mmCIF file of C-alpha atoms in Angstrom:
data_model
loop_
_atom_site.group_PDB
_atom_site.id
_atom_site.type_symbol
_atom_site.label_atom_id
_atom_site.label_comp_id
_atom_site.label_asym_id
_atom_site.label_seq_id
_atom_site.Cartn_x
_atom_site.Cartn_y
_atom_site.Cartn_z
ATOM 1 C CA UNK A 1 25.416 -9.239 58.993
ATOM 2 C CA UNK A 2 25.753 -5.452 58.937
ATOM 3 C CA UNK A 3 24.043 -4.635 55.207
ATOM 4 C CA UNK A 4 27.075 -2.368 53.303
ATOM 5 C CA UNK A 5 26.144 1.409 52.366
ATOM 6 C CA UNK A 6 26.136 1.472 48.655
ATOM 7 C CA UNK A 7 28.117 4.508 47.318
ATOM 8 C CA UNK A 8 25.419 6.367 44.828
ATOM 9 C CA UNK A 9 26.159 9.323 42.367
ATOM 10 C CA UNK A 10 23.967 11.557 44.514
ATOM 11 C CA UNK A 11 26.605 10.755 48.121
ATOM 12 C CA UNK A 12 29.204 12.221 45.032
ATOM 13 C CA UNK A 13 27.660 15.107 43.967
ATOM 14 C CA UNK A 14 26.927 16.394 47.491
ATOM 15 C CA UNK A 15 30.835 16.094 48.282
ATOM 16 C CA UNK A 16 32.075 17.400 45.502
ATOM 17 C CA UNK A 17 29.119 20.489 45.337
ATOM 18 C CA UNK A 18 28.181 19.750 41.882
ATOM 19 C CA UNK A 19 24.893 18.178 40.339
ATOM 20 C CA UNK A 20 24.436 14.775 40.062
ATOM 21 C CA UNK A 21 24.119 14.979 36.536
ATOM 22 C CA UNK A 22 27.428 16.248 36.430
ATOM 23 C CA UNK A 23 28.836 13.580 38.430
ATOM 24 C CA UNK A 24 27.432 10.884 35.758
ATOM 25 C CA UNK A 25 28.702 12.766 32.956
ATOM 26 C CA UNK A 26 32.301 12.509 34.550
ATOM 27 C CA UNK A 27 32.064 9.382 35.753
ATOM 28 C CA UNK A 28 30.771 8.113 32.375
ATOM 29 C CA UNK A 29 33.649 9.436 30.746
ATOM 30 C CA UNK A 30 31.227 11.910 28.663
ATOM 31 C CA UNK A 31 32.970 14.298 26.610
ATOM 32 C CA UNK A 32 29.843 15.809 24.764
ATOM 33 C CA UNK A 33 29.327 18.619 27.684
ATOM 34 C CA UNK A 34 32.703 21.245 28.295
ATOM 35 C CA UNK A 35 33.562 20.339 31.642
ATOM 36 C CA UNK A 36 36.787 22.107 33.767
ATOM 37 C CA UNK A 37 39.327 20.158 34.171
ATOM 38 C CA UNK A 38 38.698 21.385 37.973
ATOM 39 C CA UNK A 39 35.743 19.733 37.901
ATOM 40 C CA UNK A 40 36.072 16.811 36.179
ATOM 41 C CA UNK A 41 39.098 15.895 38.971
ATOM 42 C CA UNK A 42 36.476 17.102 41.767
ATOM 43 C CA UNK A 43 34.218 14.762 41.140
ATOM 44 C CA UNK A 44 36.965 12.060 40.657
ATOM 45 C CA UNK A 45 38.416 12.870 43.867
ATOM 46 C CA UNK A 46 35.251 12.554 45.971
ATOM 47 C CA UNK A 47 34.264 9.557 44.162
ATOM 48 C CA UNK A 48 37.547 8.357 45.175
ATOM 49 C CA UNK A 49 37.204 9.455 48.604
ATOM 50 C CA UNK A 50 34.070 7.536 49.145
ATOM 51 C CA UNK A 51 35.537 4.613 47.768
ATOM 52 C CA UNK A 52 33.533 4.316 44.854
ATOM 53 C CA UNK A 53 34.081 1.826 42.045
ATOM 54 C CA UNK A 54 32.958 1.285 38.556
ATOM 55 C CA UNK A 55 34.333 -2.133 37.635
ATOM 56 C CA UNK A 56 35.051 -2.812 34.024
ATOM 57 C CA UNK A 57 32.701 -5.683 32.364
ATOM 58 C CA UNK A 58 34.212 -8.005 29.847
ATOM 59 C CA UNK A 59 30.921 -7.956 26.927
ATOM 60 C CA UNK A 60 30.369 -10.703 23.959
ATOM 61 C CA UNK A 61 30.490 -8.576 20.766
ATOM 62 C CA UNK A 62 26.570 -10.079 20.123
ATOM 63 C CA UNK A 63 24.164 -11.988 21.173
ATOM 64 C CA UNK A 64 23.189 -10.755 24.958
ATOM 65 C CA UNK A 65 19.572 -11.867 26.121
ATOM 66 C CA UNK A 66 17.042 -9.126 26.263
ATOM 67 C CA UNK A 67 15.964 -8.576 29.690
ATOM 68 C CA UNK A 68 12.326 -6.287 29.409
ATOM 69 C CA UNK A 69 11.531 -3.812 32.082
ATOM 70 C CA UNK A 70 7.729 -3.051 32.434
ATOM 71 C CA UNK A 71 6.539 -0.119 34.246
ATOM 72 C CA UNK A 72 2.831 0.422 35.454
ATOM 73 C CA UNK A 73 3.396 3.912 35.101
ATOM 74 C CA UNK A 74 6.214 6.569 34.182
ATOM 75 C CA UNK A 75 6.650 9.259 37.358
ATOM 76 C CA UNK A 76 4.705 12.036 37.161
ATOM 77 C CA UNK A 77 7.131 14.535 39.321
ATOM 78 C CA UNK A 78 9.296 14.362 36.189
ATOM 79 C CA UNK A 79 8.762 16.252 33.344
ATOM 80 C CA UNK A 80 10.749 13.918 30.961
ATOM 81 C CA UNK A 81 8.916 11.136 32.031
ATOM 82 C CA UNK A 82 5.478 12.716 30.188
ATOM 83 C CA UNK A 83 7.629 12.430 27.083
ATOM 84 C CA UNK A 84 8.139 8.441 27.311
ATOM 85 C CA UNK A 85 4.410 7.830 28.593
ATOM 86 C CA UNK A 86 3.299 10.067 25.984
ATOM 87 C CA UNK A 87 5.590 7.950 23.120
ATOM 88 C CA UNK A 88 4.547 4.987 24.558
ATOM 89 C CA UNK A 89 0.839 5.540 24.013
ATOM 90 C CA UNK A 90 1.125 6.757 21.150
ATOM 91 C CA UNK A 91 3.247 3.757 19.775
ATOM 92 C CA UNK A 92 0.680 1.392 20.923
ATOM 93 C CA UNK A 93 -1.817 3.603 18.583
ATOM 94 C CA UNK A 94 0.234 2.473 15.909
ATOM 95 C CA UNK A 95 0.197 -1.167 16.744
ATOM 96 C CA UNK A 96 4.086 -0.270 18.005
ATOM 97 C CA UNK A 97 5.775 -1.539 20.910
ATOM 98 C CA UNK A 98 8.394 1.097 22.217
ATOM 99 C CA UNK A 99 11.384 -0.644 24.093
ATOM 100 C CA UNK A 100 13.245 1.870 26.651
ATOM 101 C CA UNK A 101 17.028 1.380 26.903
ATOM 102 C CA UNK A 102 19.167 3.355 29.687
ATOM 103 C CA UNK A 103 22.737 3.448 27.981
ATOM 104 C CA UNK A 104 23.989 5.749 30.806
ATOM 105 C CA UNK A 105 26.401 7.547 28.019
ATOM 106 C CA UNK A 106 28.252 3.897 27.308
ATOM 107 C CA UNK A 107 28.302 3.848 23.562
ATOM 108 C CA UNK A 108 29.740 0.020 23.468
ATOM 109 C CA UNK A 109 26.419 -0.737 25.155
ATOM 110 C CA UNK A 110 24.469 1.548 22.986
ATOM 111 C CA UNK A 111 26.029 -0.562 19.834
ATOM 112 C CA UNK A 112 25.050 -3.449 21.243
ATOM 113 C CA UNK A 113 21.629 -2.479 21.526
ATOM 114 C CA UNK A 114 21.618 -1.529 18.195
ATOM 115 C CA UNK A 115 22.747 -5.070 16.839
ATOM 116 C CA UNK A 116 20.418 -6.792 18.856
ATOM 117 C CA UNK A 117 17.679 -4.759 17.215
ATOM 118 C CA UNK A 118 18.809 -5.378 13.877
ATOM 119 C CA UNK A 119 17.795 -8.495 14.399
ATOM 120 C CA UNK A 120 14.419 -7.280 15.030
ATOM 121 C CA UNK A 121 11.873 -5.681 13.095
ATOM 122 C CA UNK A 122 12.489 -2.056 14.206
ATOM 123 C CA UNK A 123 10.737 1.129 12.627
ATOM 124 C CA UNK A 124 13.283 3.280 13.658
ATOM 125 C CA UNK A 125 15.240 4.344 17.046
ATOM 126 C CA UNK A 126 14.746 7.848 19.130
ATOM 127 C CA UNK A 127 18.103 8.913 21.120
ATOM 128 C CA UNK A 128 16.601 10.921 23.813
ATOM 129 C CA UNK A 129 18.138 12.870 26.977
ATOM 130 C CA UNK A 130 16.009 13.863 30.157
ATOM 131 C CA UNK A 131 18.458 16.742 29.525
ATOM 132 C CA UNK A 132 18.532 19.221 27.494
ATOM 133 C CA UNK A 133 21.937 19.071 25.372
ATOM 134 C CA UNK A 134 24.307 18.549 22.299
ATOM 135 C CA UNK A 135 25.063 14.867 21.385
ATOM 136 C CA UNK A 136 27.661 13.121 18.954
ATOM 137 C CA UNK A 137 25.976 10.180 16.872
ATOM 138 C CA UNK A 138 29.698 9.534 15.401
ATOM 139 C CA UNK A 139 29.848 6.473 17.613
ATOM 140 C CA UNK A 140 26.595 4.727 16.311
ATOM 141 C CA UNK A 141 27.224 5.604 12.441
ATOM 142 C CA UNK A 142 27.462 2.699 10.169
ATOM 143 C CA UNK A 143 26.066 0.234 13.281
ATOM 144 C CA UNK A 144 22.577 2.378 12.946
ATOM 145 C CA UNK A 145 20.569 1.447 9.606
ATOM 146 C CA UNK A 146 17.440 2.570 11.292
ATOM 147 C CA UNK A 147 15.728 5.767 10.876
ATOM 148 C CA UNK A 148 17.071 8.227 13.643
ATOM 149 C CA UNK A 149 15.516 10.608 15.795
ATOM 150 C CA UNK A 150 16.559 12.847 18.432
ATOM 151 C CA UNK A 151 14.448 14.178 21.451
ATOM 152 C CA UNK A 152 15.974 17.079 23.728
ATOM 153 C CA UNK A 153 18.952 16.646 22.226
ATOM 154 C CA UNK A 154 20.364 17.468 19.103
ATOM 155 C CA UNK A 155 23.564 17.135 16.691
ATOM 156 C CA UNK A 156 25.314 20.301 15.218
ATOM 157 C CA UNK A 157 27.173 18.084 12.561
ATOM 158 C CA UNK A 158 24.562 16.403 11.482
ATOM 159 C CA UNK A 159 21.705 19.152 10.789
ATOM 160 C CA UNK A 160 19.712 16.386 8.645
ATOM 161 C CA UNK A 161 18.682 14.164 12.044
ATOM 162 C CA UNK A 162 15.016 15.065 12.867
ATOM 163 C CA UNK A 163 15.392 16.244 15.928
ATOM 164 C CA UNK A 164 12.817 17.629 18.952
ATOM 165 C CA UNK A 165 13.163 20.393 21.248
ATOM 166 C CA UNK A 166 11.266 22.177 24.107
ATOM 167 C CA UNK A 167 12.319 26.264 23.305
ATOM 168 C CA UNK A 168 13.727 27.031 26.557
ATOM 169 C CA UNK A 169 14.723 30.514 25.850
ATOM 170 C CA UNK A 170 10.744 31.352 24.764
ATOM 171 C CA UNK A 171 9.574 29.448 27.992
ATOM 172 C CA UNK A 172 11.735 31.718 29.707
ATOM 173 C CA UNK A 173 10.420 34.593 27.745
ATOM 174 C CA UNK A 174 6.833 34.175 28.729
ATOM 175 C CA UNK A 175 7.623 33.568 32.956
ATOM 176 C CA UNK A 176 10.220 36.915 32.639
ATOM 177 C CA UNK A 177 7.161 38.919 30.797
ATOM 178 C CA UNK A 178 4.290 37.708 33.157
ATOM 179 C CA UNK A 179 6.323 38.655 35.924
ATOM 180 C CA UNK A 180 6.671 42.723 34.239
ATOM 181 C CA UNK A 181 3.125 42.671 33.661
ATOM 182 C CA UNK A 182 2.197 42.225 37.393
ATOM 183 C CA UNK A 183 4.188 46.093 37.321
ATOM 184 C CA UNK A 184 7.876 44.700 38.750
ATOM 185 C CA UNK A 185 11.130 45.684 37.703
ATOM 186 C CA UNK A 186 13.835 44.260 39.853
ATOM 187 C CA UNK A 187 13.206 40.397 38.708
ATOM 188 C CA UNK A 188 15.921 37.643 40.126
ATOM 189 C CA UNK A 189 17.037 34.903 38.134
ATOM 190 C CA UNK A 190 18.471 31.467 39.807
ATOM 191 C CA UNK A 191 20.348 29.267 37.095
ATOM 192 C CA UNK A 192 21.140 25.612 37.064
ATOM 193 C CA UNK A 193 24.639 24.514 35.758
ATOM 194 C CA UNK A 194 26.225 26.665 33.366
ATOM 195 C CA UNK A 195 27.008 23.895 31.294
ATOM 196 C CA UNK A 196 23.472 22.739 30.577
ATOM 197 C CA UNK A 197 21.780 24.043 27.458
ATOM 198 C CA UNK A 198 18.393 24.848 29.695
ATOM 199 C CA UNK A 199 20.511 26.914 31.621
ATOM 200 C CA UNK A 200 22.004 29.181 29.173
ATOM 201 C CA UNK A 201 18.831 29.366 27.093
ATOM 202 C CA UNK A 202 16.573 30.471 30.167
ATOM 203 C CA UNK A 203 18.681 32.847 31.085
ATOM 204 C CA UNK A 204 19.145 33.825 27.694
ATOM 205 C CA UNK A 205 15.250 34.135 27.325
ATOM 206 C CA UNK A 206 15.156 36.516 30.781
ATOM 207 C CA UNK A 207 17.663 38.771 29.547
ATOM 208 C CA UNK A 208 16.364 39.360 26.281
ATOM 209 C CA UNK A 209 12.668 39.731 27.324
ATOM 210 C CA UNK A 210 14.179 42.603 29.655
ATOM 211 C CA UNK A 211 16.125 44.462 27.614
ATOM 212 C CA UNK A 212 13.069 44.409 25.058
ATOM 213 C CA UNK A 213 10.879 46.289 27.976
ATOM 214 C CA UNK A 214 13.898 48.522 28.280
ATOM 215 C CA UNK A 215 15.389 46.910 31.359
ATOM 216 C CA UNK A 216 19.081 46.066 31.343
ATOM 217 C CA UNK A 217 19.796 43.056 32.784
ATOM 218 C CA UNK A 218 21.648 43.382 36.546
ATOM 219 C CA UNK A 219 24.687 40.900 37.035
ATOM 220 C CA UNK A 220 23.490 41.330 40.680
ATOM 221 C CA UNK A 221 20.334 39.590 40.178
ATOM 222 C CA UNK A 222 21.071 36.360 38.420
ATOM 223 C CA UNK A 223 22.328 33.870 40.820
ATOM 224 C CA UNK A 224 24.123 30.573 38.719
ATOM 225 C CA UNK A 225 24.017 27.501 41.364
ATOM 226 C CA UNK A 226 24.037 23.372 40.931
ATOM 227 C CA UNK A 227 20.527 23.252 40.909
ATOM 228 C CA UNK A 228 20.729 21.482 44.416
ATOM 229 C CA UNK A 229 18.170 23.343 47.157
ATOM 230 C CA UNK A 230 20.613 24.400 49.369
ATOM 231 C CA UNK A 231 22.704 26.324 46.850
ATOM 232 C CA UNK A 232 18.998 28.024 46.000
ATOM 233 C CA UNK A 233 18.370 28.764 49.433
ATOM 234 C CA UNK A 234 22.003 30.426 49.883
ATOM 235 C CA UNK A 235 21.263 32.560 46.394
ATOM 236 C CA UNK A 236 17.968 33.675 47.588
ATOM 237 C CA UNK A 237 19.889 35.216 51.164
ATOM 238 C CA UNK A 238 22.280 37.143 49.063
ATOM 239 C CA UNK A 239 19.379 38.672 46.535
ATOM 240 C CA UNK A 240 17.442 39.753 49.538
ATOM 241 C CA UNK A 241 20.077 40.888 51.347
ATOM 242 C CA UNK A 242 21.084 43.375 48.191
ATOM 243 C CA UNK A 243 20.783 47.389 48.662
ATOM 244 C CA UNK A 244 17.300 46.826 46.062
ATOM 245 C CA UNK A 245 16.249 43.705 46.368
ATOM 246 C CA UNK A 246 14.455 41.222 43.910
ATOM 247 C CA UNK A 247 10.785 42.365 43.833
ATOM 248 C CA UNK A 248 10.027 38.894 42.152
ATOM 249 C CA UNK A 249 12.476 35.727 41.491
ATOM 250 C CA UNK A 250 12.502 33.760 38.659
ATOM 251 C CA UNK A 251 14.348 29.889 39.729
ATOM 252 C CA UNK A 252 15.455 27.568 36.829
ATOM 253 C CA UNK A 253 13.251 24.945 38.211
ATOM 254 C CA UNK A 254 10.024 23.787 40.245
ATOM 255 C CA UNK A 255 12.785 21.728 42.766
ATOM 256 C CA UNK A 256 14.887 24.868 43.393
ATOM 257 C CA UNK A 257 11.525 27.095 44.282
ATOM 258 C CA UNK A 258 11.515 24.877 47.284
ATOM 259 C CA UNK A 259 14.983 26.579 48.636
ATOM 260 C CA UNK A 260 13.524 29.887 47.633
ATOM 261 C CA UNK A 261 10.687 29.117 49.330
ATOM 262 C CA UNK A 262 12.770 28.292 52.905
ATOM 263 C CA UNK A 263 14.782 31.133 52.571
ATOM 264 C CA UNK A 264 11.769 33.670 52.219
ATOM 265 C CA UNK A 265 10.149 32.243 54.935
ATOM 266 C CA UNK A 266 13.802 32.478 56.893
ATOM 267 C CA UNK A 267 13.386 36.092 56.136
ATOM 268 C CA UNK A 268 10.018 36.682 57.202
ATOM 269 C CA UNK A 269 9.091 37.920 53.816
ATOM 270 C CA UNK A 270 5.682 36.831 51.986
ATOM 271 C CA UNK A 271 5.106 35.292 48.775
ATOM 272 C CA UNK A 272 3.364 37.070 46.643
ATOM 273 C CA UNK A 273 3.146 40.048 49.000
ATOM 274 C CA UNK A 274 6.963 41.028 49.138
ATOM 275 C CA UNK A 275 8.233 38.790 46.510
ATOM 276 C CA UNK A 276 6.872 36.835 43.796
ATOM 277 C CA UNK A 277 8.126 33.453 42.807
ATOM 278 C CA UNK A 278 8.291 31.727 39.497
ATOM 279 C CA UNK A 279 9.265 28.215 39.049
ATOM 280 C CA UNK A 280 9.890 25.938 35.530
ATOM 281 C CA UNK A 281 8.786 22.920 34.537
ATOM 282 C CA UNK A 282 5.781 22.190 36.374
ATOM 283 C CA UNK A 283 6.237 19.439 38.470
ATOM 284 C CA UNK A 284 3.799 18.425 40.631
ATOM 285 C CA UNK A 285 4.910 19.955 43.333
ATOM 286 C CA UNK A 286 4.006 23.614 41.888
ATOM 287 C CA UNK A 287 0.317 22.294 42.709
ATOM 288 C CA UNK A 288 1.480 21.233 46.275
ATOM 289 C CA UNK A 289 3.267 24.137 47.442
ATOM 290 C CA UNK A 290 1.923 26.965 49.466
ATOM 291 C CA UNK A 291 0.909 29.522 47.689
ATOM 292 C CA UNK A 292 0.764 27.504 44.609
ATOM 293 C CA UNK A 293 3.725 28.227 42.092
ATOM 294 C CA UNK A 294 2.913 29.569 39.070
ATOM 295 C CA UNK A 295 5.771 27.343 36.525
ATOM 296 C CA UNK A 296 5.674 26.875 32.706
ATOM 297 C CA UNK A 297 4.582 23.316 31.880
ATOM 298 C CA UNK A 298 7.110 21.802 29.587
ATOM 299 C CA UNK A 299 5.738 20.314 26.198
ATOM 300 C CA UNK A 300 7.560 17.109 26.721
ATOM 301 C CA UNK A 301 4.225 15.122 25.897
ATOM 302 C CA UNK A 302 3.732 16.538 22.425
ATOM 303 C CA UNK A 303 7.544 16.332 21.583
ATOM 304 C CA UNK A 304 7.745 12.472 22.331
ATOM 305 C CA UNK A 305 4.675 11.925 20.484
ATOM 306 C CA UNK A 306 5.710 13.538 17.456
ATOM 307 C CA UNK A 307 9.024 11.854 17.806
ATOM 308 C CA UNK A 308 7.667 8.497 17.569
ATOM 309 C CA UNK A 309 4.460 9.679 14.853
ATOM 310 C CA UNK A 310 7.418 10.634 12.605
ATOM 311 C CA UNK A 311 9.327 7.247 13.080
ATOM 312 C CA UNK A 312 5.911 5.052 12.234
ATOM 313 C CA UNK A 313 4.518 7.635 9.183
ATOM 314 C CA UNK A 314 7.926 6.770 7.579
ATOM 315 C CA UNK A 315 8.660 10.393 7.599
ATOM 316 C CA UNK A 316 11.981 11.239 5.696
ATOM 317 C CA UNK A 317 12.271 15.051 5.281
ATOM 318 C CA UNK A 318 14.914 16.642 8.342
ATOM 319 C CA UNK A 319 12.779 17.933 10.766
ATOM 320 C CA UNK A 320 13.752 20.213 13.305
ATOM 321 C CA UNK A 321 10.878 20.564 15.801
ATOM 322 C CA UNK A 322 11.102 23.238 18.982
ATOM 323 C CA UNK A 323 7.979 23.676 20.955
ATOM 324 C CA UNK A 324 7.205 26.713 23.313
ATOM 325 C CA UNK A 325 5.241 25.352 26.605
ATOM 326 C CA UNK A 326 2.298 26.670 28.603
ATOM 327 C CA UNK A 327 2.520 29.306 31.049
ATOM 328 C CA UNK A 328 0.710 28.198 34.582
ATOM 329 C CA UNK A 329 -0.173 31.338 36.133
ATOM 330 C CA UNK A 330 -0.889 30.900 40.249
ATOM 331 C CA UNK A 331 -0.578 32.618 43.128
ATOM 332 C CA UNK A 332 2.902 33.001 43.637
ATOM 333 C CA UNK A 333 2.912 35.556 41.391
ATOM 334 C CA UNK A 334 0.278 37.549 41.163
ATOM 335 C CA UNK A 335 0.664 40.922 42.421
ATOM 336 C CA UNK A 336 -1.698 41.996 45.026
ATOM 337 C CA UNK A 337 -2.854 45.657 44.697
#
């Protein structure tokens, strides 16, 4: 029997030439993030195309059986996952289990969950996002009697949620000002999404760590894409192919360094002696490449911990936590005299 090709979220994304985190916010019905309209029917009409099919599940309002998933280890090539190891561990320090729920944006299942722990002894309950971005807790008010955190997301309405940030726009700060101390001017940004928060707030933190050295910011040089590598490798071609090009690019993320990478070496052009390269996030991969990328390593570890030291102290004053990460300085960026 020939096996059948599942249809994934990533087959939809490439289609419609958006992320695939957009795709699951559209597809989830997600109305947290400002999407186009143009979009929002992209992504419906290559789902559609490709036949895909979310079928509608009939739930008991209580009483599901717990099913618990048990990982030897969270993935280390993901920067969010240092924030569930790290809450983990430190849970277990405090004699703690911590239970990890995907809701994939369906608040009935979410309010589910939430019964089910009531039954439970439960210190308290951390909404977190591997993204970076505004969230509604509207749905889960008055089914929620727990203590509530949030971690890399956060609540306008509600500013008395604790809540747990990395500070994107001061990570961005410290990559955009190492790259003017190694004595460049003309320094490239490549964006993610417009719609995501990290996006805005890196290049948010570029600009304004420019215009402090005295360097207005060229609309020429920031390139927005879908994070995806090819769309990096296409933005990299048109910087280089500018009157001045980029002495030094600065990409939204470790992954998209990869197209920059290709597209330099397309070029024939050296890294660090033509260009420099900065990445974000510090996968592992910034260890891997060649040279190795200097990337700011996310404080995703600390930020989970405190989220979960603040559930099990029995902490009740609003906190609103952002942490600045650690600038890894390598090769690909140091200026060779």
């Amino acid at each position: 029997m020939q096996k059948k090709n599942k249809i994934t979220m990533g087959d939809i994304a490439r289609l419609a030439g958006v992320s695939q985190a957009t795709v699951s916010l559209v597809l989830n019905n997600s109305r947290t993030i400002r999407l186009s309209d143009a979009t929002r029917e992209r992504v419906f009409d290559a789902a559609k195309t490709l036949g895909y099919q979310k079928l509608a599940v009939q739930h008991r309002p209580e009483g599901q059986e717990e099913v618990a998933l048990l990982v030897s280890g969270m993935p280390g090539y993901d920067p969010f996952g240092d924030a569930l190891s790290e809450a983990s561990a430190c849970a277990w320090q405090h004699d703690t289990l911590l239970s990890v729920y995907d809701y994939a944006e369906d608040s009935e299942l979410a309010r589910h969950i939430l019964r089910q722990l009531a039954s439970r002894r439960c210190a308290g309950v951390i909404f977190a996002s591997p993204v970076t971005r505004p969230f509604d807790f509207s749905p889960f008010e008055g089914v929620c009697d727990f203590p509530v955190v949030l971690l890399n997301q956060y609540d306008k309405q509600r500013p008395l949620l604790p809540t747990f940030l990395p500070d994107d726009r001061a990570n961005a700060c410290q990559i955009t000002q190492h790259l003017l101390d190694q004595g460049v001017t003309r320094i490239a940004h490549i964006s993610g999404d417009e719609w995501m928060d990290a996006s805005k707030e890196r290049l948010e933190g570029y600009e304004q760590t420019l215009r402090h050295a005295g360097i207005e910011p060229d609309a020429a040089l920031v390139h927005k894409t879908d994070w995806s590598l090819n769309a990096t490798f296409a933005a990299t071609l048109g910087l280089m192919k500018l009157p001045q090009p980029p002495q030094a690019i600065f990409c939204a993320s470790d992954w998209m360094t990869l197209g920059c990478y290709q597209a330099l070496a397309t070029l024939g052009k050296r890294i660090p002696e033509d260009v420099l390269v900065c990445g974000y996030d510090d996968q592992r991969i910034s260890h891997q490449l060649t040279p190795m990328l200097t990337s700011i390593q996310l404080a995703y570890n600390e930020l989970g911990r405190m989220a979960v030291e603040y559930l099990c102290a029995g902490e009740d004053a609003a906190a609103h936590i952002k942490l600045v990460g650690k600038l890894q300085v390598r090769a690909s960026s140091q200026r060779i005299r």
